[in-house]
């Protein structure tokens, strides 16, 4: 089987693996306590309550767990009225207006719960940055019950695209909680997500290693199943631009679809697939598997990496306009780091390829082996077969790619210095 044939074979296997995991349900756990998610808005905040029916029925006073599917048909208006009595907010300027909630019954791993979504509006002219949550749903009746309160997004304060932060717990006898919000800053949400996109690449050893594999062979042209000769510089730049653009198009597509919830693949098969793309890219670095089809490879593998990116960017709690800005900012951050990677890797690789082809070949083989071995270890770890905690630095913080780029520069500088020194000796 020739290079392109092997590449198609590996790509087919990888897509089949993802297809198997496409509709696999995510692990779910019973939720004995209530959860309150807070998302700030220009006029106040949105609250999303997740209430286990087997606890809510004690506070509500009517049985709900016998027929969860008919709860809203039987008690929708009464539940809305009950919740409005037990949910509120205020600030120094006075009480906030709580609008009728939107109700939905969800079944999470066999445990039915009521999800209630509120819009809470501050009084006209009041500051929205110093709210106090008033809440005793269920807890007014069930003394052992707890409600955990999380800040999920605060676009104006720049808290977006991050893990929700626990603000505190509400229970019987404690029915109010001050919500600490950072001061409002123009463009804070956009800037925060731009930084998150950059950090996601800069600290993602697997993504950086994949980019490194693409860039190391970018100057080479394949002939008869082997890397044979250096491309002319204009062709190198054009080829690299096409490959990175294809990778960008691929991961942008699945980043958008994933963050919108239109594509939902469990994280484990995605992370395993990302590791497999690195292994295949490593093999391609040793010997061309996708000769003449590197752009297609980058596009397809970009789709997989975009699924991993989307896990870091949920649209929950954002308005459609904020979500559009979030996608743009996060993607721009990713692209910025990709350009930094290109600027860091391509010049020394070109120097090595032009001045010392043997060194370049040895470096390429070394990187190919290293990437393939690491990828195999990541596949085993992400499958649960082994534990790499003792060498976690290999996969965290981008340390390894930085050291590899440093090695490439050292070789390129050494090669150039050797070449410059030759005439002086004559």
Short mmCIF file of C-alpha atoms in Angstrom, two decimals:
data_model
loop_
_atom_site.label_atom_id
_atom_site.label_comp_id
_atom_site.label_asym_id
_atom_site.label_seq_id
_atom_site.Cartn_x
_atom_site.Cartn_y
_atom_site.Cartn_z
CA UNK A 1 0.00 0.00 0.00
CA UNK A 2 1.51 3.33 -1.07
CA UNK A 3 1.82 6.46 1.06
CA UNK A 4 -1.48 8.07 0.13
CA UNK A 5 -3.21 4.70 0.47
CA UNK A 6 -1.90 4.25 4.00
CA UNK A 7 -2.99 7.78 4.82
CA UNK A 8 -6.54 7.11 3.62
CA UNK A 9 -6.60 3.85 5.58
CA UNK A 10 -5.54 5.52 8.83
CA UNK A 11 -7.97 8.39 8.27
CA UNK A 12 -10.82 5.95 7.69
CA UNK A 13 -10.04 4.09 10.90
CA UNK A 14 -9.95 7.33 12.85
CA UNK A 15 -13.30 8.55 11.53
CA UNK A 16 -14.83 5.15 12.27
CA UNK A 17 -13.59 5.39 15.87
CA UNK A 18 -15.23 8.79 16.28
CA UNK A 19 -18.45 7.51 14.73
CA UNK A 20 -18.62 4.76 17.34
CA UNK A 21 -18.40 7.33 20.11
CA UNK A 22 -20.66 9.92 18.46
CA UNK A 23 -23.86 9.05 20.29
CA UNK A 24 -22.37 7.43 23.37
CA UNK A 25 -24.04 8.92 26.46
CA UNK A 26 -21.90 10.94 28.81
CA UNK A 27 -21.46 9.59 32.30
CA UNK A 28 -24.16 10.87 34.66
CA UNK A 29 -24.42 10.91 38.39
CA UNK A 30 -27.35 11.42 40.70
CA UNK A 31 -27.80 15.00 41.86
CA UNK A 32 -29.10 14.90 45.46
CA UNK A 33 -28.59 18.65 45.90
CA UNK A 34 -29.87 21.62 43.94
CA UNK A 35 -27.65 23.71 41.69
CA UNK A 36 -28.05 27.39 40.80
CA UNK A 37 -26.16 28.72 37.76
CA UNK A 38 -25.71 32.50 37.49
CA UNK A 39 -25.11 34.24 34.16
CA UNK A 40 -24.91 38.02 34.31
CA UNK A 41 -26.67 40.22 31.75
CA UNK A 42 -26.57 43.98 31.02
CA UNK A 43 -29.90 44.38 32.85
CA UNK A 44 -29.28 41.94 35.71
CA UNK A 45 -28.75 38.21 35.57
CA UNK A 46 -30.17 34.93 34.40
CA UNK A 47 -30.62 32.10 36.90
CA UNK A 48 -30.81 28.44 35.93
CA UNK A 49 -32.00 26.13 38.69
CA UNK A 50 -31.56 22.36 38.63
CA UNK A 51 -33.86 20.81 41.21
CA UNK A 52 -34.12 17.06 41.90
CA UNK A 53 -37.79 16.09 41.82
CA UNK A 54 -37.40 13.74 44.76
CA UNK A 55 -36.43 16.74 46.92
CA UNK A 56 -38.60 19.35 45.24
CA UNK A 57 -41.78 17.42 46.01
CA UNK A 58 -41.17 17.92 49.74
CA UNK A 59 -40.82 21.67 49.39
CA UNK A 60 -43.64 21.93 46.84
CA UNK A 61 -45.96 19.72 48.85
CA UNK A 62 -47.12 17.42 46.06
CA UNK A 63 -45.83 14.15 44.66
CA UNK A 64 -43.74 14.69 41.51
CA UNK A 65 -41.70 11.52 41.09
CA UNK A 66 -44.58 9.14 40.31
CA UNK A 67 -45.00 10.47 36.76
CA UNK A 68 -42.13 12.85 35.94
CA UNK A 69 -43.16 13.21 32.29
CA UNK A 70 -46.51 14.76 33.26
CA UNK A 71 -45.25 17.10 35.99
CA UNK A 72 -45.47 20.25 33.88
CA UNK A 73 -48.88 19.33 32.47
CA UNK A 74 -50.23 18.78 35.99
CA UNK A 75 -48.43 21.45 37.98
CA UNK A 76 -46.68 23.84 35.58
CA UNK A 77 -48.44 27.01 36.76
CA UNK A 78 -48.29 26.01 40.42
CA UNK A 79 -44.59 25.20 40.23
CA UNK A 80 -43.87 28.55 38.57
CA UNK A 81 -45.78 30.36 41.31
CA UNK A 82 -44.00 28.37 44.03
CA UNK A 83 -40.58 29.17 42.60
CA UNK A 84 -41.40 32.87 42.26
CA UNK A 85 -42.18 32.91 45.98
CA UNK A 86 -38.79 31.45 46.88
CA UNK A 87 -36.39 33.07 44.38
CA UNK A 88 -35.39 36.71 44.41
CA UNK A 89 -32.56 39.22 44.26
CA UNK A 90 -31.80 42.68 45.57
CA UNK A 91 -29.12 45.33 45.74
CA UNK A 92 -28.65 48.60 47.58
CA UNK A 93 -31.20 50.25 45.30
CA UNK A 94 -33.95 47.76 46.16
CA UNK A 95 -35.49 44.50 45.04
CA UNK A 96 -35.01 43.09 41.56
CA UNK A 97 -37.82 41.90 39.31
CA UNK A 98 -37.99 38.13 38.78
CA UNK A 99 -39.87 37.07 35.66
CA UNK A 100 -41.87 33.86 35.32
CA UNK A 101 -39.46 30.93 34.85
CA UNK A 102 -39.25 28.66 31.86
CA UNK A 103 -39.64 25.10 33.11
CA UNK A 104 -38.34 21.82 31.72
CA UNK A 105 -38.18 18.33 33.19
CA UNK A 106 -34.91 16.56 32.41
CA UNK A 107 -33.90 12.95 32.99
CA UNK A 108 -30.23 12.85 33.98
CA UNK A 109 -29.03 9.26 34.19
CA UNK A 110 -32.44 8.10 35.36
CA UNK A 111 -32.79 10.86 37.97
CA UNK A 112 -35.54 13.32 36.97
CA UNK A 113 -35.02 16.98 37.79
CA UNK A 114 -36.77 20.24 37.10
CA UNK A 115 -34.78 22.90 35.29
CA UNK A 116 -36.10 26.42 35.84
CA UNK A 117 -34.65 29.37 33.92
CA UNK A 118 -35.26 32.86 35.32
CA UNK A 119 -34.63 36.34 33.99
CA UNK A 120 -33.88 38.71 36.87
CA UNK A 121 -33.81 42.45 36.20
CA UNK A 122 -32.31 45.19 38.34
CA UNK A 123 -34.30 48.39 39.00
CA UNK A 124 -33.84 51.17 36.45
CA UNK A 125 -30.60 53.02 37.09
CA UNK A 126 -29.38 50.49 39.66
CA UNK A 127 -25.94 48.90 39.53
CA UNK A 128 -25.97 45.31 38.31
CA UNK A 129 -22.55 44.56 39.82
CA UNK A 130 -23.54 44.18 43.49
CA UNK A 131 -26.46 41.72 43.62
CA UNK A 132 -27.57 39.56 46.51
CA UNK A 133 -29.35 36.30 45.73
CA UNK A 134 -32.41 35.44 47.84
CA UNK A 135 -33.25 31.76 47.71
CA UNK A 136 -34.93 29.08 49.79
CA UNK A 137 -36.39 26.66 47.23
CA UNK A 138 -36.77 23.28 49.00
CA UNK A 139 -34.49 24.41 51.84
CA UNK A 140 -37.36 26.17 53.60
CA UNK A 141 -38.88 22.74 54.17
CA UNK A 142 -36.01 20.21 53.94
CA UNK A 143 -33.43 21.22 56.51
CA UNK A 144 -30.75 18.84 55.24
CA UNK A 145 -30.95 20.07 51.64
CA UNK A 146 -28.27 22.23 50.07
CA UNK A 147 -28.24 24.46 47.01
CA UNK A 148 -24.84 25.07 45.43
CA UNK A 149 -24.52 28.43 43.68
CA UNK A 150 -22.11 28.82 40.75
CA UNK A 151 -21.10 31.81 38.65
CA UNK A 152 -21.07 30.44 35.11
CA UNK A 153 -20.51 33.54 32.98
CA UNK A 154 -19.93 37.22 33.60
CA UNK A 155 -19.32 38.73 30.18
CA UNK A 156 -18.98 42.30 31.43
CA UNK A 157 -16.43 41.27 34.05
CA UNK A 158 -14.45 39.00 31.74
CA UNK A 159 -15.36 35.69 33.38
CA UNK A 160 -16.28 33.57 30.38
CA UNK A 161 -15.01 30.37 28.78
CA UNK A 162 -13.85 29.07 32.15
CA UNK A 163 -15.06 26.45 34.59
CA UNK A 164 -17.99 27.66 36.71
CA UNK A 165 -16.82 28.95 40.08
CA UNK A 166 -18.58 27.90 43.28
CA UNK A 167 -19.78 31.00 45.13
CA UNK A 168 -21.29 29.26 48.13
CA UNK A 169 -24.11 27.12 49.47
CA UNK A 170 -27.60 27.99 50.60
CA UNK A 171 -29.42 25.89 53.20
CA UNK A 172 -32.05 26.08 55.90
CA UNK A 173 -31.48 29.25 57.90
CA UNK A 174 -29.20 30.76 55.25
CA UNK A 175 -31.25 32.00 52.35
CA UNK A 176 -29.16 34.85 50.93
CA UNK A 177 -25.80 35.03 49.21
CA UNK A 178 -23.84 38.06 48.02
CA UNK A 179 -22.61 37.62 44.43
CA UNK A 180 -19.06 39.04 44.09
CA UNK A 181 -18.58 40.41 40.58
CA UNK A 182 -15.55 42.15 39.10
CA UNK A 183 -16.02 45.69 37.85
CA UNK A 184 -17.45 46.05 34.39
CA UNK A 185 -14.80 46.55 31.69
CA UNK A 186 -15.37 47.31 28.04
CA UNK A 187 -14.40 44.33 25.87
CA UNK A 188 -13.55 42.19 28.92
CA UNK A 189 -15.37 39.11 27.65
CA UNK A 190 -13.78 39.27 24.20
CA UNK A 191 -10.29 39.85 25.61
CA UNK A 192 -10.70 37.02 28.12
CA UNK A 193 -11.67 34.51 25.44
CA UNK A 194 -8.92 35.68 23.08
CA UNK A 195 -6.46 34.97 25.88
CA UNK A 196 -8.12 31.63 26.60
CA UNK A 197 -7.70 30.61 22.95
CA UNK A 198 -4.01 31.48 23.04
CA UNK A 199 -3.47 29.67 26.33
CA UNK A 200 -5.37 26.62 25.10
CA UNK A 201 -2.80 26.16 22.32
CA UNK A 202 0.24 27.41 24.24
CA UNK A 203 -0.36 24.95 27.09
CA UNK A 204 -1.72 22.12 24.96
CA UNK A 205 1.25 19.85 24.27
CA UNK A 206 -0.78 17.55 22.02
CA UNK A 207 -2.05 20.35 19.77
CA UNK A 208 1.40 21.96 19.60
CA UNK A 209 3.05 18.65 18.78
CA UNK A 210 0.60 18.12 15.93
CA UNK A 211 1.38 21.60 14.56
CA UNK A 212 5.09 20.85 14.88
CA UNK A 213 4.69 17.71 12.77
CA UNK A 214 2.90 19.71 10.06
CA UNK A 215 5.55 22.44 10.02
CA UNK A 216 8.65 20.24 10.10
CA UNK A 217 7.82 18.67 6.74
CA UNK A 218 6.23 21.77 5.20
CA UNK A 219 9.41 22.61 3.19
CA UNK A 220 9.67 19.10 1.72
CA UNK A 221 8.25 17.60 -1.46
CA UNK A 222 7.58 13.86 -1.75
CA UNK A 223 8.71 11.64 -4.59
CA UNK A 224 8.18 7.88 -4.89
CA UNK A 225 6.98 7.56 -1.31
CA UNK A 226 9.92 9.43 0.20
CA UNK A 227 10.72 12.97 1.28
CA UNK A 228 13.17 13.90 -1.45
CA UNK A 229 13.82 17.60 -1.96
CA UNK A 230 13.24 21.07 -0.58
CA UNK A 231 10.54 23.17 -2.18
CA UNK A 232 11.42 26.69 -3.40
CA UNK A 233 10.74 29.28 -0.69
CA UNK A 234 7.62 30.80 -2.34
CA UNK A 235 6.19 27.30 -2.70
CA UNK A 236 7.00 26.51 0.96
CA UNK A 237 5.14 29.58 2.15
CA UNK A 238 2.19 28.91 -0.15
CA UNK A 239 2.01 25.23 0.87
CA UNK A 240 2.27 26.07 4.58
CA UNK A 241 -0.46 28.71 4.25
CA UNK A 242 -2.78 26.19 2.58
CA UNK A 243 -2.13 23.50 5.20
CA UNK A 244 -2.65 25.83 8.17
CA UNK A 245 -5.72 27.35 6.54
CA UNK A 246 -7.20 23.89 6.05
CA UNK A 247 -6.45 22.98 9.67
CA UNK A 248 -8.07 26.25 10.75
CA UNK A 249 -11.16 25.64 8.61
CA UNK A 250 -11.55 22.15 10.05
CA UNK A 251 -11.23 23.05 13.72
CA UNK A 252 -13.32 26.20 13.29
CA UNK A 253 -16.22 24.18 11.85
CA UNK A 254 -16.37 21.68 14.71
CA UNK A 255 -15.58 24.35 17.30
CA UNK A 256 -18.70 26.23 16.22
CA UNK A 257 -20.87 23.11 15.94
CA UNK A 258 -19.65 21.72 19.26
CA UNK A 259 -20.04 24.94 21.24
CA UNK A 260 -23.57 25.33 19.85
CA UNK A 261 -24.40 21.81 21.00
CA UNK A 262 -25.16 20.66 17.44
CA UNK A 263 -22.37 18.07 17.58
CA UNK A 264 -21.88 16.20 20.81
CA UNK A 265 -19.11 13.60 21.02
CA UNK A 266 -17.98 12.33 24.45
CA UNK A 267 -14.62 13.75 25.44
CA UNK A 268 -12.79 10.42 25.84
CA UNK A 269 -13.01 9.25 22.20
CA UNK A 270 -12.21 12.80 21.06
CA UNK A 271 -9.07 13.00 23.21
CA UNK A 272 -8.02 9.53 22.04
CA UNK A 273 -8.62 10.55 18.43
CA UNK A 274 -6.49 13.69 18.92
CA UNK A 275 -3.64 11.47 20.13
CA UNK A 276 -4.10 9.21 17.11
CA UNK A 277 -3.85 12.21 14.76
CA UNK A 278 -0.47 13.00 16.34
CA UNK A 279 0.71 9.43 15.83
CA UNK A 280 -0.34 9.50 12.17
CA UNK A 281 1.28 12.93 11.71
CA UNK A 282 4.44 11.49 13.26
CA UNK A 283 4.45 8.62 10.78
CA UNK A 284 3.84 11.14 8.00
CA UNK A 285 6.86 13.12 9.20
CA UNK A 286 9.06 10.01 8.84
CA UNK A 287 7.61 8.96 5.50
CA UNK A 288 4.88 10.72 3.49
CA UNK A 289 1.49 9.09 4.02
CA UNK A 290 -0.45 11.95 2.46
CA UNK A 291 1.84 12.97 -0.39
CA UNK A 292 0.05 15.70 -2.31
CA UNK A 293 -2.88 15.55 0.08
CA UNK A 294 -1.46 17.30 3.13
CA UNK A 295 -4.16 19.98 2.90
CA UNK A 296 -6.91 17.35 3.05
CA UNK A 297 -5.16 15.68 5.99
CA UNK A 298 -4.97 19.00 7.85
CA UNK A 299 -8.65 19.68 7.16
CA UNK A 300 -9.83 16.28 8.42
CA UNK A 301 -7.59 16.29 11.47
CA UNK A 302 -8.64 19.88 12.16
CA UNK A 303 -12.21 18.65 12.49
CA UNK A 304 -11.07 16.33 15.27
CA UNK A 305 -9.00 18.94 17.09
CA UNK A 306 -11.94 21.36 16.87
CA UNK A 307 -14.08 18.91 18.83
CA UNK A 308 -11.48 19.05 21.58
CA UNK A 309 -11.41 22.87 21.43
CA UNK A 310 -15.21 23.04 21.71
CA UNK A 311 -15.07 21.34 25.11
CA UNK A 312 -13.43 24.52 26.39
CA UNK A 313 -16.06 26.85 24.95
CA UNK A 314 -19.65 26.27 25.90
CA UNK A 315 -22.30 28.74 24.82
CA UNK A 316 -24.25 28.19 28.04
CA UNK A 317 -25.28 31.45 29.64
CA UNK A 318 -24.35 33.63 26.66
CA UNK A 319 -26.64 35.63 24.43
CA UNK A 320 -26.44 34.81 20.70
CA UNK A 321 -24.38 37.99 20.11
CA UNK A 322 -22.05 37.20 23.00
CA UNK A 323 -21.66 33.64 21.74
CA UNK A 324 -20.74 34.90 18.28
CA UNK A 325 -18.11 37.19 19.82
CA UNK A 326 -16.89 34.35 22.04
CA UNK A 327 -16.36 32.06 19.04
CA UNK A 328 -14.53 34.80 17.15
CA UNK A 329 -12.31 35.74 20.10
CA UNK A 330 -11.44 32.15 21.06
CA UNK A 331 -10.68 31.23 17.46
CA UNK A 332 -8.55 34.34 16.95
CA UNK A 333 -6.56 33.38 20.04
CA UNK A 334 -5.99 29.91 18.60
CA UNK A 335 -4.95 31.31 15.22
CA UNK A 336 -2.57 33.79 16.84
CA UNK A 337 -0.72 30.98 18.61
CA UNK A 338 -0.63 28.96 15.39
CA UNK A 339 1.05 31.89 13.64
CA UNK A 340 3.49 32.20 16.54
CA UNK A 341 4.26 28.48 16.19
CA UNK A 342 4.82 28.87 12.45
CA UNK A 343 7.12 31.85 13.00
CA UNK A 344 9.07 29.91 15.62
CA UNK A 345 9.48 26.65 13.68
CA UNK A 346 9.64 27.42 9.97
CA UNK A 347 12.78 29.67 9.84
CA UNK A 348 15.16 27.23 11.60
CA UNK A 349 13.71 24.30 9.66
CA UNK A 350 14.36 26.13 6.40
CA UNK A 351 17.93 26.92 7.48
CA UNK A 352 18.59 23.27 8.32
CA UNK A 353 17.03 22.03 5.10
CA UNK A 354 19.06 24.41 2.95
CA UNK A 355 22.41 24.14 4.70
CA UNK A 356 22.56 20.67 6.23
CA UNK A 357 20.14 18.14 4.74
CA UNK A 358 21.54 15.26 6.82
CA UNK A 359 20.95 17.10 10.11
CA UNK A 360 17.46 17.97 8.93
CA UNK A 361 16.69 14.33 8.14
CA UNK A 362 17.98 13.15 11.53
CA UNK A 363 15.91 15.82 13.29
CA UNK A 364 12.81 14.87 11.32
CA UNK A 365 13.23 11.19 12.21
CA UNK A 366 13.82 12.01 15.88
CA UNK A 367 10.68 14.15 16.07
CA UNK A 368 8.65 11.54 14.22
CA UNK A 369 9.62 8.81 16.68
CA UNK A 370 9.08 11.04 19.70
CA UNK A 371 5.65 12.20 18.54
CA UNK A 372 4.53 8.66 17.70
CA UNK A 373 5.70 7.24 21.03
CA UNK A 374 4.08 10.04 23.01
CA UNK A 375 0.87 9.68 21.04
CA UNK A 376 0.78 5.95 21.74
CA UNK A 377 1.24 6.64 25.46
CA UNK A 378 -1.55 9.23 25.39
CA UNK A 379 -3.87 6.76 23.68
CA UNK A 380 -3.20 4.24 26.43
CA UNK A 381 -3.61 6.84 29.17
CA UNK A 382 -6.80 8.31 27.75
CA UNK A 383 -8.18 4.80 27.37
CA UNK A 384 -7.54 4.21 31.06
CA UNK A 385 -4.91 1.53 30.47
CA UNK A 386 -1.98 3.35 32.10
CA UNK A 387 -1.34 6.34 34.36
CA UNK A 388 1.19 8.98 33.30
CA UNK A 389 0.84 11.14 36.41
CA UNK A 390 4.52 10.66 37.25
CA UNK A 391 5.51 12.31 33.95
CA UNK A 392 2.57 14.69 33.62
CA UNK A 393 4.92 17.44 32.43
CA UNK A 394 5.06 15.64 29.09
CA UNK A 395 1.46 16.54 28.43
CA UNK A 396 0.90 19.74 30.37
CA UNK A 397 1.97 23.32 29.96
CA UNK A 398 3.58 23.12 26.52
CA UNK A 399 7.03 22.49 28.04
CA UNK A 400 8.03 19.71 25.67
CA UNK A 401 7.20 21.55 22.42
CA UNK A 402 9.11 24.58 23.70
CA UNK A 403 12.17 22.42 24.33
CA UNK A 404 11.87 20.83 20.89
CA UNK A 405 11.65 24.21 19.17
CA UNK A 406 14.68 25.33 21.19
CA UNK A 407 16.54 22.24 19.95
CA UNK A 408 15.64 23.07 16.34
CA UNK A 409 16.93 26.62 16.75
CA UNK A 410 20.16 25.40 18.35
CA UNK A 411 20.77 23.04 15.44
CA UNK A 412 19.97 25.76 12.90
CA UNK A 413 22.26 28.30 14.60
CA UNK A 414 25.03 25.70 14.86
CA UNK A 415 24.62 24.78 11.22
CA UNK A 416 24.70 28.43 10.10
CA UNK A 417 27.73 29.19 12.28
CA UNK A 418 29.58 26.20 10.85
CA UNK A 419 28.82 27.32 7.30
CA UNK A 420 29.94 30.90 8.01
CA UNK A 421 33.17 29.72 9.61
CA UNK A 422 34.31 27.69 6.60
CA UNK A 423 35.61 30.56 4.39
CA UNK A 424 37.66 31.99 7.30
CA UNK A 425 39.55 28.73 7.58
CA UNK A 426 40.44 28.83 3.95
#
